[in-house]
mmCIF file of C-alpha atoms in Angstrom:
data_model
loop_
_atom_site.group_PDB
_atom_site.id
_atom_site.type_symbol
_atom_site.label_atom_id
_atom_site.label_comp_id
_atom_site.label_asym_id
_atom_site.label_seq_id
_atom_site.Cartn_x
_atom_site.Cartn_y
_atom_site.Cartn_z
ATOM 1 C CA ASN A 1 -112.880 64.750 265.286
ATOM 2 C CA ASN A 2 -113.986 63.308 268.606
ATOM 3 C CA ALA A 3 -113.068 66.583 270.544
ATOM 4 C CA TYR A 4 -115.599 68.051 268.541
ATOM 5 C CA TYR A 5 -118.385 65.309 269.062
ATOM 6 C CA CYS A 6 -118.076 65.267 272.952
ATOM 7 C CA ILE A 7 -118.529 69.139 272.954
ATOM 8 C CA THR A 8 -121.696 68.830 270.103
ATOM 9 C CA VAL A 9 -122.633 65.608 272.578
ATOM 10 C CA LEU A 10 -122.059 67.995 275.822
ATOM 11 C CA TRP A 11 -123.751 71.126 274.452
ATOM 12 C CA THR A 12 -126.923 69.128 273.394
ATOM 13 C CA LEU A 13 -127.534 67.400 277.051
ATOM 14 C CA LYS A 14 -127.198 70.529 278.152
ATOM 15 C CA THR A 15 -129.665 71.921 276.173
ATOM 16 C CA PHE A 16 -131.756 68.584 276.204
ATOM 17 C CA VAL A 17 -131.768 69.251 280.426
ATOM 18 C CA LEU A 18 -132.339 72.874 280.486
ATOM 19 C CA LYS A 19 -136.041 72.729 278.542
ATOM 20 C CA TYR A 20 -138.915 70.834 280.187
ATOM 21 C CA TYR A 21 -141.803 70.852 278.296
ATOM 22 C CA TYR A 22 -145.167 70.572 280.245
ATOM 23 C CA VAL A 23 -148.785 69.807 279.493
ATOM 24 C CA ILE A 24 -151.450 70.793 281.516
ATOM 25 C CA ILE A 25 -154.876 68.620 281.366
ATOM 26 C CA GLU A 26 -157.640 70.973 284.158
ATOM 27 C CA ASP A 27 -161.227 72.352 283.651
ATOM 28 C CA ASN A 28 -160.754 74.724 286.085
ATOM 29 C CA VAL A 29 -160.007 78.210 284.127
ATOM 30 C CA LYS A 30 -158.461 79.900 287.226
ATOM 31 C CA ALA A 31 -156.309 77.184 288.164
ATOM 32 C CA ILE A 32 -154.716 77.340 285.179
ATOM 33 C CA GLU A 33 -154.064 80.975 284.503
ATOM 34 C CA SER A 34 -152.489 80.821 288.540
ATOM 35 C CA LEU A 35 -150.442 77.719 286.997
ATOM 36 C CA ARG A 36 -149.537 79.435 283.515
ATOM 37 C CA LEU A 37 -148.465 82.610 286.134
ATOM 38 C CA PHE A 38 -145.919 80.372 288.590
ATOM 39 C CA LEU A 39 -145.105 78.836 285.982
ATOM 40 C CA LYS A 40 -143.557 82.209 283.863
ATOM 41 C CA ASN A 41 -141.068 82.607 287.060
ATOM 42 C CA TYR A 42 -138.938 78.978 285.529
ATOM 43 C CA PRO A 43 -137.767 79.940 281.330
ATOM 44 C CA ASP A 44 -136.694 76.398 281.572
ATOM 45 C CA TYR A 45 -140.590 75.716 281.653
ATOM 46 C CA GLN A 46 -142.420 75.626 278.276
ATOM 47 C CA GLU A 47 -145.509 74.898 277.691
ATOM 48 C CA LYS A 48 -146.947 72.469 275.094
ATOM 49 C CA GLY A 49 -150.223 72.249 275.615
ATOM 50 C CA ILE A 50 -153.488 72.306 277.725
ATOM 51 C CA ALA A 51 -156.651 70.434 277.659
ATOM 52 C CA HIS A 52 -159.785 70.600 279.844
ATOM 53 C CA THR A 53 -161.242 67.237 279.452
ATOM 54 C CA ALA A 54 -159.439 63.295 279.826
ATOM 55 C CA LYS A 55 -160.007 62.865 275.854
ATOM 56 C CA LYS A 56 -158.517 65.876 274.518
ATOM 57 C CA GLY A 57 -155.145 65.591 277.575
ATOM 58 C CA VAL A 58 -154.514 61.961 276.658
ATOM 59 C CA LEU A 59 -154.959 63.939 273.084
ATOM 60 C CA GLN A 60 -152.440 66.263 273.598
ATOM 61 C CA ILE A 61 -149.975 63.654 275.703
ATOM 62 C CA LEU A 62 -149.838 61.995 272.552
ATOM 63 C CA GLU A 63 -148.726 64.363 269.992
ATOM 64 C CA HIS A 64 -146.424 66.992 272.424
ATOM 65 C CA LYS A 65 -144.428 63.669 274.303
ATOM 66 C CA PRO A 66 -144.485 66.161 277.436
ATOM 67 C CA ASP A 67 -141.686 65.439 279.871
ATOM 68 C CA LEU A 68 -144.090 66.593 282.915
ATOM 69 C CA ILE A 69 -148.150 66.237 283.180
ATOM 70 C CA PHE A 70 -150.094 68.990 285.541
ATOM 71 C CA LEU A 71 -152.866 66.691 285.766
ATOM 72 C CA ASP A 72 -156.482 67.423 287.954
ATOM 73 C CA VAL A 73 -158.617 64.820 289.101
ATOM 74 C CA GLU A 74 -161.359 65.521 288.353
ATOM 75 C CA LEU A 75 -162.012 66.814 285.345
ATOM 76 C CA GLU A 76 -165.427 67.447 282.736
ATOM 77 C CA SER A 77 -165.693 64.495 281.543
ATOM 78 C CA GLY A 78 -163.360 61.235 283.777
ATOM 79 C CA THR A 79 -161.059 61.834 286.069
ATOM 80 C CA GLY A 80 -157.555 62.255 285.416
ATOM 81 C CA PHE A 81 -156.812 58.756 286.930
ATOM 82 C CA GLU A 82 -158.637 57.186 284.233
ATOM 83 C CA LEU A 83 -156.659 59.414 281.524
ATOM 84 C CA LEU A 84 -153.220 57.531 283.169
ATOM 85 C CA HIS A 85 -155.259 53.932 282.685
ATOM 86 C CA GLU A 86 -155.607 55.075 278.819
ATOM 87 C CA LEU A 87 -152.391 56.670 278.694
ATOM 88 C CA ARG A 88 -149.841 53.359 279.573
ATOM 89 C CA THR A 89 -152.375 52.232 276.315
ATOM 90 C CA HIS A 90 -150.226 53.783 274.489
ATOM 91 C CA LEU A 91 -146.874 54.833 276.068
ATOM 92 C CA ALA A 92 -144.035 52.460 277.076
ATOM 93 C CA GLN A 93 -142.934 55.580 279.698
ATOM 94 C CA MET A 94 -144.975 57.346 281.266
ATOM 95 C CA PRO A 95 -143.974 61.380 282.242
ATOM 96 C CA ALA A 96 -143.688 62.771 285.288
ATOM 97 C CA ILE A 97 -146.719 63.789 286.580
ATOM 98 C CA ILE A 98 -148.118 66.014 289.169
ATOM 99 C CA MET A 99 -152.065 65.899 290.383
ATOM 100 C CA ILE A 100 -153.824 68.961 291.297
ATOM 101 C CA THR A 101 -157.647 68.820 292.949
ATOM 102 C CA SER A 102 -159.180 70.909 295.002
ATOM 103 C CA HIS A 103 -160.308 67.266 296.476
ATOM 104 C CA ASP A 104 -157.256 65.825 299.139
ATOM 105 C CA GLN A 105 -159.039 62.036 299.772
ATOM 106 C CA TYR A 106 -158.037 60.930 296.652
ATOM 107 C CA ALA A 107 -154.405 61.624 297.385
ATOM 108 C CA LYS A 108 -153.708 58.405 297.960
ATOM 109 C CA GLU A 109 -155.443 57.417 294.676
ATOM 110 C CA ALA A 110 -152.318 59.725 293.256
ATOM 111 C CA VAL A 111 -149.501 57.985 295.146
ATOM 112 C CA ASN A 112 -150.817 53.950 293.848
ATOM 113 C CA ASN A 113 -150.924 55.769 290.113
ATOM 114 C CA ASP A 114 -147.162 56.707 290.119
ATOM 115 C CA ALA A 115 -148.203 60.784 290.190
ATOM 116 C CA MET A 116 -144.761 62.338 291.703
ATOM 117 C CA TYR A 117 -146.482 64.490 293.616
ATOM 118 C CA PHE A 118 -150.089 66.364 294.585
ATOM 119 C CA ILE A 119 -150.905 69.436 294.718
ATOM 120 C CA SER A 120 -153.847 70.901 296.181
ATOM 121 C CA LYS A 121 -155.647 73.884 294.848
ATOM 122 C CA PRO A 122 -155.243 77.060 295.815
ATOM 123 C CA PHE A 123 -152.171 76.569 294.912
ATOM 124 C CA ASP A 124 -149.208 76.980 297.518
ATOM 125 C CA PRO A 125 -146.281 79.198 295.223
ATOM 126 C CA ASP A 126 -143.711 76.742 297.556
ATOM 127 C CA GLU A 127 -145.496 73.737 297.810
ATOM 128 C CA LEU A 128 -145.726 73.987 293.763
ATOM 129 C CA GLU A 129 -141.689 74.598 294.037
ATOM 130 C CA ILE A 130 -141.151 71.759 295.932
ATOM 131 C CA ALA A 131 -142.845 69.719 292.868
ATOM 132 C CA LEU A 132 -141.257 71.179 289.992
ATOM 133 C CA ARG A 133 -137.628 70.453 291.882
ATOM 134 C CA LYS A 134 -138.561 67.180 292.211
ATOM 135 C CA PHE A 135 -139.350 66.602 289.282
ATOM 136 C CA GLU A 136 -136.332 67.649 287.983
ATOM 137 C CA LYS A 137 -133.760 65.804 290.150
ATOM 138 C CA THR A 138 -135.752 62.647 289.448
ATOM 139 C CA PHE A 139 -135.935 64.242 285.044
ATOM 140 C CA LEU A 140 -131.678 64.250 285.538
ATOM 141 C CA GLN A 141 -131.222 61.464 287.224
ATOM 142 C CA SER A 142 -132.726 59.278 284.591
ATOM 143 C CA VAL A 143 -130.623 61.631 282.228
ATOM 144 C CA LYS A 144 -127.292 60.260 283.598
ATOM 145 C CA HIS A 145 -128.922 56.438 282.713
ATOM 146 C CA LEU A 146 -127.721 57.657 278.951
ATOM 147 C CA LYS A 147 -125.595 55.253 277.745
ATOM 148 C CA PHE A 148 -123.402 56.272 274.675
ATOM 149 C CA LYS A 149 -121.907 54.206 272.438
ATOM 150 C CA ASN A 150 -118.463 54.980 272.906
ATOM 151 C CA ASN A 151 -116.616 55.745 275.891
ATOM 152 C CA LEU A 152 -115.960 60.192 274.430
ATOM 153 C CA LEU A 153 -117.732 61.563 278.008
ATOM 154 C CA HIS A 154 -115.520 59.105 280.483
#
């Protein structure tokens, strides 16, 4: 019975780690298409939603609870930073944020708002690859901190 429990937990962790759920908050249709095309090369990443405004973005994030958010800085109605401020009123722990923009002057503000990575548009595939690997490393480190009530995994 203990061996079965151990195998089940390990299988569950493996399954959990292999799927990363993301939401795209972006008002530029071409940028969305470009990002989606790039992410098709990564079967471990699963899209959960897309929003073109900060308000709809907050709703998508609260509904789907993604691991990762691709967030444009300048949106149709408001900014990505305003979205982050609103999210913090609802969430105890924020998903990882990869900020995307055509305006590099926002890089410092992105870092100050806990963005994991800042990517300029148009997207550089190598830069996106680096951002995804950084996200995965951080995500896996957080999984290592899971605590179990019994010590079957030690």
